[in-house]
Amino acid sequence: MSIVESTKTNRIEKRILVTEENGLEIEREFRVNTVNSHEDFIPANKHANVYSLKTLGQNKVIEIPIRGISYGEWEEIENKLHVTELSEESTEQEKEKQKIEKEKNVGLRRVKVFELATDKNVPGETDEDKVTWLSENISAAELDALFNCIIERGSNINDGIALNEYNSALRNSKPVVSTFSGFDDWVSASNLGSIFRMQRPFEDFIIEVNLRQVTDSRKKQIDEQSKAPPPPSRPKIDKSTGRQIGMLYDYNNPNYKAQTKIANRKSLVNIFEACLPFSLPGDSVDKKYKWISELLLGDVIKLRNFIENEVFNYRNRIDFF
């Protein structure tokens, strides 16, 4: 693989020699940005795009300027649109109530996302009025199209088209092989870390982050430091026999939910701080989480999923060949 670097940006042109199925070798070229600092991660509200929506039944297009939704904004929306958790003892009436809550939240979530992404207010005095206005004035297909565009494309939930081609080219290129002559060699090879890659759908380049490797003891420490508390529980009694047959857990308990939220935020900070090649800005967990929360929703989700699946739990990546 040959690399041509740019002195003005972190962007490089990577030329990868790939062996095709027919045995021929071809060179593929990709544009890649390497993240070396927290400043290389741009906040969600700085990612501006224009979405062209073709209206139904007409040869007309409306261009809607949008920006992506941040991880923190999505978290706040989901927390406000809480749906009551059902238990084994939930009645049919409670189940029906939850169903109604979920249906109502679809419209409310749409209103919040539209207003954040466009920086415009949906007509209406209350959130319920706004849901009604959208329902009565815009087709369901167009509402879904804009919502999906904001989340999947503008907020980086989907991948850009070049990412699969890049990953495929890397898989078909020759691996770097080191020889084991002692356990120190294993440590040296492992300390090279993993590379996280993503391509935002609205960008024409791939982003790479060289992650630090996490030892088994450090992973256990992170797990212990950010362990969520167990939910309140009480015995589950068989009404016919009066015997205990298990436990019932109260996942709706306000104190449990608050403590779980704190633990999840601390876990995210600890995971990113352990793996990213730079220090998170801020001198406290809250300030560091604030920086994370302002990033694009997809940036955070993809990075966390990669770390948890490929750095912390990478059994499926171990190959013998």
mmCIF file of C-alpha atoms in Angstrom:
data_model
loop_
_atom_site.group_PDB
_atom_site.id
_atom_site.type_symbol
_atom_site.label_atom_id
_atom_site.label_comp_id
_atom_site.label_asym_id
_atom_site.label_seq_id
_atom_site.Cartn_x
_atom_site.Cartn_y
_atom_site.Cartn_z
ATOM 1 C CA MET A 1 0.000 0.000 0.000
ATOM 2 C CA SER A 2 1.422 3.402 -0.985
ATOM 3 C CA ILE A 3 0.402 6.660 0.687
ATOM 4 C CA VAL A 4 0.514 10.249 -0.561
ATOM 5 C CA GLU A 5 0.160 12.746 2.298
ATOM 6 C CA SER A 6 -1.167 16.315 2.251
ATOM 7 C CA THR A 7 0.753 18.932 4.250
ATOM 8 C CA LYS A 8 -2.275 21.221 4.551
ATOM 9 C CA THR A 9 -4.777 18.799 6.112
ATOM 10 C CA ASN A 10 -4.919 15.390 7.753
ATOM 11 C CA ARG A 11 -6.145 14.018 4.423
ATOM 12 C CA ILE A 12 -4.079 11.478 2.555
ATOM 13 C CA GLU A 13 -4.492 9.563 -0.667
ATOM 14 C CA LYS A 14 -4.127 5.834 -0.026
ATOM 15 C CA ARG A 15 -3.300 3.601 -2.954
ATOM 16 C CA ILE A 16 -3.934 -0.030 -2.120
ATOM 17 C CA LEU A 17 -2.683 -2.911 -4.226
ATOM 18 C CA VAL A 18 -5.529 -5.429 -4.318
ATOM 19 C CA THR A 19 -5.476 -9.001 -5.610
ATOM 20 C CA GLU A 20 -8.677 -9.774 -7.499
ATOM 21 C CA GLU A 21 -10.382 -13.182 -7.592
ATOM 22 C CA ASN A 22 -8.816 -13.847 -10.998
ATOM 23 C CA GLY A 23 -5.350 -13.314 -9.516
ATOM 24 C CA LEU A 24 -4.740 -9.919 -11.141
ATOM 25 C CA GLU A 25 -3.402 -7.087 -9.004
ATOM 26 C CA ILE A 26 -4.972 -3.636 -9.361
ATOM 27 C CA GLU A 27 -4.399 -0.372 -7.524
ATOM 28 C CA ARG A 28 -7.339 1.336 -5.803
ATOM 29 C CA GLU A 29 -7.206 4.927 -4.559
ATOM 30 C CA PHE A 30 -9.147 6.355 -1.616
ATOM 31 C CA ARG A 31 -9.257 9.715 0.150
ATOM 32 C CA VAL A 32 -8.725 9.303 3.895
ATOM 33 C CA ASN A 33 -8.752 11.748 6.806
ATOM 34 C CA THR A 34 -6.846 10.756 9.951
ATOM 35 C CA VAL A 35 -8.195 12.025 13.287
ATOM 36 C CA ASN A 36 -5.372 13.096 15.611
ATOM 37 C CA SER A 37 -7.116 15.590 17.885
ATOM 38 C CA HIS A 38 -10.524 16.251 19.421
ATOM 39 C CA GLU A 39 -10.697 19.286 17.139
ATOM 40 C CA ASP A 40 -10.846 16.922 14.141
ATOM 41 C CA PHE A 41 -14.284 15.762 15.328
ATOM 42 C CA ILE A 42 -16.719 18.472 14.222
ATOM 43 C CA PRO A 43 -19.830 19.109 16.395
ATOM 44 C CA ALA A 44 -23.195 18.097 14.958
ATOM 45 C CA ASN A 45 -24.447 21.665 14.586
ATOM 46 C CA LYS A 46 -21.539 22.439 12.231
ATOM 47 C CA HIS A 47 -22.462 19.723 9.733
ATOM 48 C CA ALA A 48 -24.759 21.518 7.264
ATOM 49 C CA ASN A 49 -26.403 19.850 4.276
ATOM 50 C CA VAL A 50 -29.205 20.557 1.826
ATOM 51 C CA TYR A 51 -31.810 17.837 1.319
ATOM 52 C CA SER A 52 -33.685 17.869 -1.975
ATOM 53 C CA LEU A 53 -37.184 16.478 -1.453
ATOM 54 C CA LYS A 54 -39.187 15.570 -4.529
ATOM 55 C CA THR A 55 -42.832 16.219 -3.717
ATOM 56 C CA LEU A 56 -45.388 13.550 -4.480
ATOM 57 C CA GLY A 57 -47.379 13.740 -7.703
ATOM 58 C CA GLN A 58 -45.475 16.751 -9.067
ATOM 59 C CA ASN A 59 -42.250 17.363 -10.893
ATOM 60 C CA LYS A 60 -41.159 19.761 -8.141
ATOM 61 C CA VAL A 61 -38.319 19.651 -5.643
ATOM 62 C CA ILE A 62 -38.017 21.566 -2.395
ATOM 63 C CA GLU A 63 -34.514 22.077 -1.018
ATOM 64 C CA ILE A 64 -34.396 21.914 2.776
ATOM 65 C CA PRO A 65 -31.217 22.991 4.612
ATOM 66 C CA ILE A 66 -30.601 20.593 7.499
ATOM 67 C CA ARG A 67 -27.903 19.802 10.009
ATOM 68 C CA GLY A 68 -27.271 16.584 11.895
ATOM 69 C CA ILE A 69 -28.680 15.635 15.290
ATOM 70 C CA SER A 70 -26.153 15.253 18.097
ATOM 71 C CA TYR A 71 -25.862 12.304 20.441
ATOM 72 C CA GLY A 72 -26.918 14.487 23.374
ATOM 73 C CA GLU A 73 -29.941 15.881 21.539
ATOM 74 C CA TRP A 74 -31.129 12.391 20.659
ATOM 75 C CA GLU A 75 -30.595 11.244 24.247
ATOM 76 C CA GLU A 76 -32.687 14.171 25.510
ATOM 77 C CA ILE A 77 -35.474 13.410 23.022
ATOM 78 C CA GLU A 78 -35.570 9.749 24.048
ATOM 79 C CA ASN A 79 -35.552 10.622 27.757
ATOM 80 C CA LYS A 80 -38.500 12.996 27.344
ATOM 81 C CA LEU A 81 -40.452 10.526 25.232
ATOM 82 C CA HIS A 82 -40.265 7.810 27.844
ATOM 83 C CA VAL A 83 -42.383 4.713 27.396
ATOM 84 C CA THR A 84 -43.362 2.814 30.545
ATOM 85 C CA GLU A 85 -41.600 -0.542 30.771
ATOM 86 C CA LEU A 86 -43.929 -3.518 31.054
ATOM 87 C CA SER A 87 -43.477 -6.260 33.632
ATOM 88 C CA GLU A 88 -44.684 -9.831 33.793
ATOM 89 C CA GLU A 89 -47.623 -8.623 35.871
ATOM 90 C CA SER A 90 -48.705 -5.882 33.432
ATOM 91 C CA THR A 91 -52.403 -5.894 32.628
ATOM 92 C CA GLU A 92 -53.939 -5.700 29.169
ATOM 93 C CA GLN A 93 -54.932 -2.129 29.972
ATOM 94 C CA GLU A 94 -51.307 -1.225 30.752
ATOM 95 C CA LYS A 95 -50.154 -2.903 27.545
ATOM 96 C CA GLU A 96 -52.663 -0.901 25.514
ATOM 97 C CA LYS A 97 -51.520 2.299 27.260
ATOM 98 C CA GLN A 98 -47.922 1.577 26.277
ATOM 99 C CA LYS A 99 -48.968 0.992 22.660
ATOM 100 C CA ILE A 100 -50.696 4.395 22.591
ATOM 101 C CA GLU A 101 -47.611 6.031 24.146
ATOM 102 C CA LYS A 102 -45.366 4.595 21.427
ATOM 103 C CA GLU A 103 -47.656 5.762 18.617
ATOM 104 C CA LYS A 104 -47.858 9.250 20.118
ATOM 105 C CA ASN A 105 -44.088 9.430 20.497
ATOM 106 C CA VAL A 106 -43.538 8.840 16.765
ATOM 107 C CA GLY A 107 -45.116 12.207 15.995
ATOM 108 C CA LEU A 108 -43.473 14.024 18.907
ATOM 109 C CA ARG A 109 -40.026 12.666 18.008
ATOM 110 C CA ARG A 110 -40.540 13.820 14.423
ATOM 111 C CA VAL A 111 -41.387 17.373 15.574
ATOM 112 C CA LYS A 112 -38.287 17.613 17.802
ATOM 113 C CA VAL A 113 -35.965 16.317 15.082
ATOM 114 C CA PHE A 114 -37.416 18.591 12.371
ATOM 115 C CA GLU A 115 -37.080 21.703 14.522
ATOM 116 C CA LEU A 116 -33.509 20.921 15.587
ATOM 117 C CA ALA A 117 -32.321 19.981 12.097
ATOM 118 C CA THR A 118 -33.920 22.925 10.241
ATOM 119 C CA ASP A 119 -33.721 25.536 13.023
ATOM 120 C CA LYS A 120 -37.370 26.350 12.187
ATOM 121 C CA ASN A 121 -40.494 25.955 14.302
ATOM 122 C CA VAL A 122 -43.306 23.687 13.177
ATOM 123 C CA PRO A 123 -46.585 25.690 13.326
ATOM 124 C CA GLY A 124 -48.550 25.137 16.531
ATOM 125 C CA GLU A 125 -48.764 26.316 20.126
ATOM 126 C CA THR A 126 -48.042 22.943 21.737
ATOM 127 C CA ASP A 127 -46.120 19.856 20.648
ATOM 128 C CA GLU A 128 -49.441 18.088 20.114
ATOM 129 C CA ASP A 129 -50.608 20.960 17.883
ATOM 130 C CA LYS A 130 -47.410 20.634 15.861
ATOM 131 C CA VAL A 131 -47.907 16.894 15.411
ATOM 132 C CA THR A 132 -51.429 17.583 14.166
ATOM 133 C CA TRP A 133 -50.246 20.304 11.760
ATOM 134 C CA LEU A 134 -47.680 18.003 10.151
ATOM 135 C CA SER A 135 -50.191 15.182 9.893
ATOM 136 C CA GLU A 136 -52.829 17.388 8.259
ATOM 137 C CA ASN A 137 -50.544 19.244 5.834
ATOM 138 C CA ILE A 138 -47.741 16.868 4.764
ATOM 139 C CA SER A 139 -47.994 13.343 3.373
ATOM 140 C CA ALA A 140 -46.774 10.444 5.517
ATOM 141 C CA ALA A 141 -44.275 9.449 2.823
ATOM 142 C CA GLU A 142 -42.661 12.905 2.764
ATOM 143 C CA LEU A 143 -42.561 13.109 6.573
ATOM 144 C CA ASP A 144 -40.812 9.749 6.723
ATOM 145 C CA ALA A 145 -38.425 10.732 3.922
ATOM 146 C CA LEU A 146 -37.258 13.901 5.681
ATOM 147 C CA PHE A 147 -36.974 12.229 9.096
ATOM 148 C CA ASN A 148 -34.954 9.353 7.661
ATOM 149 C CA CYS A 149 -32.704 11.741 5.762
ATOM 150 C CA ILE A 150 -31.939 13.761 8.899
ATOM 151 C CA ILE A 151 -31.177 10.688 11.006
ATOM 152 C CA GLU A 152 -29.695 8.233 8.531
ATOM 153 C CA ARG A 153 -27.800 10.645 6.297
ATOM 154 C CA GLY A 154 -27.424 13.956 8.120
ATOM 155 C CA SER A 155 -26.681 12.368 11.506
ATOM 156 C CA ASN A 156 -24.369 9.683 10.067
ATOM 157 C CA ILE A 157 -26.327 6.560 11.012
ATOM 158 C CA ASN A 158 -25.798 5.125 7.518
ATOM 159 C CA ASP A 159 -22.393 4.681 5.862
ATOM 160 C CA GLY A 160 -21.026 6.374 2.773
ATOM 161 C CA ILE A 161 -20.750 4.269 -0.373
ATOM 162 C CA ALA A 162 -16.934 4.263 -0.465
ATOM 163 C CA LEU A 163 -16.498 2.666 2.975
ATOM 164 C CA ASN A 164 -17.423 -0.868 1.912
ATOM 165 C CA GLU A 165 -15.125 -0.610 -1.112
ATOM 166 C CA TYR A 166 -12.282 0.615 1.115
ATOM 167 C CA ASN A 167 -12.769 -2.147 3.694
ATOM 168 C CA SER A 168 -12.975 -4.736 0.919
ATOM 169 C CA ALA A 169 -9.743 -3.432 -0.607
ATOM 170 C CA LEU A 170 -7.989 -3.645 2.759
ATOM 171 C CA ARG A 171 -9.208 -7.212 3.304
ATOM 172 C CA ASN A 172 -7.832 -8.202 -0.103
ATOM 173 C CA SER A 173 -4.463 -6.531 0.451
ATOM 174 C CA LYS A 174 -1.518 -8.339 1.999
ATOM 175 C CA PRO A 175 -1.577 -8.303 5.849
ATOM 176 C CA VAL A 176 1.380 -7.162 7.960
ATOM 177 C CA VAL A 177 2.746 -10.326 9.578
ATOM 178 C CA SER A 178 5.063 -10.365 12.596
ATOM 179 C CA THR A 179 6.797 -13.454 13.979
ATOM 180 C CA PHE A 180 6.237 -14.673 17.523
ATOM 181 C CA SER A 181 9.491 -15.471 19.291
ATOM 182 C CA GLY A 182 8.324 -14.575 22.800
ATOM 183 C CA PHE A 183 5.452 -12.885 24.632
ATOM 184 C CA ASP A 184 7.070 -9.462 24.296
ATOM 185 C CA ASP A 185 6.529 -9.776 20.536
ATOM 186 C CA TRP A 186 2.827 -10.387 21.169
ATOM 187 C CA VAL A 187 2.627 -7.232 23.298
ATOM 188 C CA SER A 188 4.369 -5.181 20.628
ATOM 189 C CA ALA A 189 2.028 -6.395 17.885
ATOM 190 C CA SER A 190 -1.085 -5.903 20.015
ATOM 191 C CA ASN A 191 -0.058 -2.396 21.103
ATOM 192 C CA LEU A 192 -0.405 -1.222 17.518
ATOM 193 C CA GLY A 193 -4.105 -0.963 18.326
ATOM 194 C CA SER A 194 -7.120 -1.014 16.050
ATOM 195 C CA ILE A 195 -8.217 1.400 13.345
ATOM 196 C CA PHE A 196 -11.791 2.698 13.414
ATOM 197 C CA ARG A 197 -13.138 3.701 10.018
ATOM 198 C CA MET A 198 -16.294 5.474 8.952
ATOM 199 C CA GLN A 199 -17.576 7.557 6.068
ATOM 200 C CA ARG A 200 -20.362 10.035 6.646
ATOM 201 C CA PRO A 201 -22.916 9.764 3.809
ATOM 202 C CA PHE A 202 -22.555 13.443 2.931
ATOM 203 C CA GLU A 203 -18.733 13.424 2.681
ATOM 204 C CA ASP A 204 -16.470 12.124 -0.085
ATOM 205 C CA PHE A 205 -13.668 10.880 2.161
ATOM 206 C CA ILE A 206 -13.160 8.180 4.782
ATOM 207 C CA ILE A 207 -12.264 8.931 8.394
ATOM 208 C CA GLU A 208 -9.712 6.837 10.266
ATOM 209 C CA VAL A 209 -8.999 6.903 13.994
ATOM 210 C CA ASN A 210 -5.992 4.978 15.314
ATOM 211 C CA LEU A 211 -7.299 3.592 18.594
ATOM 212 C CA ARG A 212 -5.161 2.631 21.543
ATOM 213 C CA GLN A 213 -5.304 -0.992 22.601
ATOM 214 C CA VAL A 214 -6.907 -1.789 25.965
ATOM 215 C CA THR A 215 -5.481 -4.513 28.165
ATOM 216 C CA ASP A 216 -7.667 -7.044 29.938
ATOM 217 C CA SER A 217 -7.018 -5.436 33.345
ATOM 218 C CA ARG A 218 -7.889 -1.952 32.036
ATOM 219 C CA LYS A 219 -11.135 -3.242 30.525
ATOM 220 C CA LYS A 220 -12.119 -4.812 33.866
ATOM 221 C CA GLN A 221 -11.338 -1.517 35.594
ATOM 222 C CA ILE A 222 -13.567 0.402 33.158
ATOM 223 C CA ASP A 223 -16.403 -2.091 33.663
ATOM 224 C CA GLU A 224 -16.132 -1.790 37.444
ATOM 225 C CA GLN A 225 -15.964 2.026 37.446
ATOM 226 C CA SER A 226 -19.106 2.419 35.351
ATOM 227 C CA LYS A 227 -21.228 -0.470 36.579
ATOM 228 C CA ALA A 228 -24.951 0.284 36.541
ATOM 229 C CA PRO A 229 -26.876 -0.479 39.756
ATOM 230 C CA PRO A 230 -29.388 -3.330 39.814
ATOM 231 C CA PRO A 231 -33.054 -2.327 39.598
ATOM 232 C CA PRO A 232 -35.246 -2.563 42.718
ATOM 233 C CA SER A 233 -36.777 -6.011 43.020
ATOM 234 C CA ARG A 234 -39.315 -7.999 44.994
ATOM 235 C CA PRO A 235 -40.215 -11.681 45.133
ATOM 236 C CA LYS A 236 -42.518 -13.066 42.463
ATOM 237 C CA ILE A 237 -45.143 -15.253 44.119
ATOM 238 C CA ASP A 238 -47.151 -18.010 42.480
ATOM 239 C CA LYS A 239 -50.725 -17.134 43.397
ATOM 240 C CA SER A 240 -51.876 -20.745 43.333
ATOM 241 C CA THR A 241 -49.162 -22.122 45.624
ATOM 242 C CA GLY A 242 -47.952 -19.069 47.518
ATOM 243 C CA ARG A 243 -44.366 -20.020 46.698
ATOM 244 C CA GLN A 244 -41.685 -17.703 45.358
ATOM 245 C CA ILE A 245 -40.922 -18.502 41.723
ATOM 246 C CA GLY A 246 -38.490 -15.717 40.896
ATOM 247 C CA MET A 247 -38.046 -11.965 41.167
ATOM 248 C CA LEU A 248 -39.864 -8.976 39.700
ATOM 249 C CA TYR A 249 -37.722 -5.956 38.714
ATOM 250 C CA ASP A 250 -38.906 -2.345 38.681
ATOM 251 C CA TYR A 251 -37.187 -0.774 35.675
ATOM 252 C CA ASN A 252 -39.414 2.317 35.958
ATOM 253 C CA ASN A 253 -38.065 3.304 39.372
ATOM 254 C CA PRO A 254 -36.944 6.992 39.060
ATOM 255 C CA ASN A 255 -33.840 6.569 41.225
ATOM 256 C CA TYR A 256 -32.745 3.465 39.291
ATOM 257 C CA LYS A 257 -33.191 5.257 35.967
ATOM 258 C CA ALA A 258 -31.211 8.283 37.189
ATOM 259 C CA GLN A 259 -28.341 6.129 38.454
ATOM 260 C CA THR A 260 -28.302 4.099 35.235
ATOM 261 C CA LYS A 261 -28.096 7.289 33.175
ATOM 262 C CA ILE A 262 -25.081 8.448 35.193
ATOM 263 C CA ALA A 263 -23.397 5.050 34.858
ATOM 264 C CA ASN A 264 -23.961 4.947 31.087
ATOM 265 C CA ARG A 265 -22.464 8.405 30.636
ATOM 266 C CA LYS A 266 -19.453 7.538 32.753
ATOM 267 C CA SER A 267 -18.991 4.311 30.797
ATOM 268 C CA LEU A 268 -18.994 6.204 27.486
ATOM 269 C CA VAL A 269 -16.404 8.691 28.758
ATOM 270 C CA ASN A 270 -14.163 5.940 30.154
ATOM 271 C CA ILE A 271 -14.346 3.904 26.948
ATOM 272 C CA PHE A 272 -13.506 6.856 24.697
ATOM 273 C CA GLU A 273 -10.778 8.114 27.004
ATOM 274 C CA ALA A 274 -9.118 4.698 27.091
ATOM 275 C CA CYS A 275 -9.134 4.172 23.323
ATOM 276 C CA LEU A 276 -8.982 7.510 21.518
ATOM 277 C CA PRO A 277 -5.489 8.774 20.582
ATOM 278 C CA PHE A 278 -6.051 12.131 22.286
ATOM 279 C CA SER A 279 -7.307 13.477 25.600
ATOM 280 C CA LEU A 280 -10.988 14.351 25.831
ATOM 281 C CA PRO A 281 -11.474 18.085 26.480
ATOM 282 C CA GLY A 282 -12.595 18.897 30.018
ATOM 283 C CA ASP A 283 -11.407 18.282 33.559
ATOM 284 C CA SER A 284 -14.405 16.260 34.769
ATOM 285 C CA VAL A 285 -16.624 13.416 33.570
ATOM 286 C CA ASP A 286 -19.487 15.862 32.978
ATOM 287 C CA LYS A 287 -17.377 18.177 30.814
ATOM 288 C CA LYS A 288 -15.908 15.303 28.853
ATOM 289 C CA TYR A 289 -19.378 13.865 28.294
ATOM 290 C CA LYS A 290 -20.554 17.280 27.100
ATOM 291 C CA TRP A 291 -17.935 17.173 24.336
ATOM 292 C CA ILE A 292 -19.061 13.678 23.316
ATOM 293 C CA SER A 293 -22.737 14.645 23.450
ATOM 294 C CA GLU A 294 -22.232 17.462 20.921
ATOM 295 C CA LEU A 295 -20.891 15.089 18.240
ATOM 296 C CA LEU A 296 -23.079 13.610 15.525
ATOM 297 C CA LEU A 297 -25.351 10.824 16.727
ATOM 298 C CA GLY A 298 -23.822 8.342 14.277
ATOM 299 C CA ASP A 299 -20.233 9.341 15.097
ATOM 300 C CA VAL A 300 -20.733 8.345 18.734
ATOM 301 C CA ILE A 301 -22.807 5.205 18.106
ATOM 302 C CA LYS A 302 -20.461 3.823 15.444
ATOM 303 C CA LEU A 303 -17.320 4.550 17.461
ATOM 304 C CA ARG A 304 -18.732 3.023 20.652
ATOM 305 C CA ASN A 305 -20.017 -0.072 18.832
ATOM 306 C CA PHE A 306 -16.642 -0.574 17.169
ATOM 307 C CA ILE A 307 -14.755 -0.291 20.465
ATOM 308 C CA GLU A 308 -17.114 -2.652 22.279
ATOM 309 C CA ASN A 309 -17.225 -5.233 19.473
ATOM 310 C CA GLU A 310 -13.742 -5.017 17.952
ATOM 311 C CA VAL A 311 -11.484 -3.749 20.758
ATOM 312 C CA PHE A 312 -13.069 -5.119 23.930
ATOM 313 C CA ASN A 313 -14.688 -8.262 22.529
ATOM 314 C CA TYR A 314 -12.863 -9.302 19.391
ATOM 315 C CA ARG A 315 -13.001 -13.101 19.651
ATOM 316 C CA ASN A 316 -14.556 -13.378 16.196
ATOM 317 C CA ARG A 317 -11.613 -11.524 14.647
ATOM 318 C CA ILE A 318 -9.012 -14.087 15.761
ATOM 319 C CA ASP A 319 -8.060 -16.159 12.753
ATOM 320 C CA PHE A 320 -5.695 -19.076 12.302
ATOM 321 C CA PHE A 321 -4.386 -19.350 8.761
#
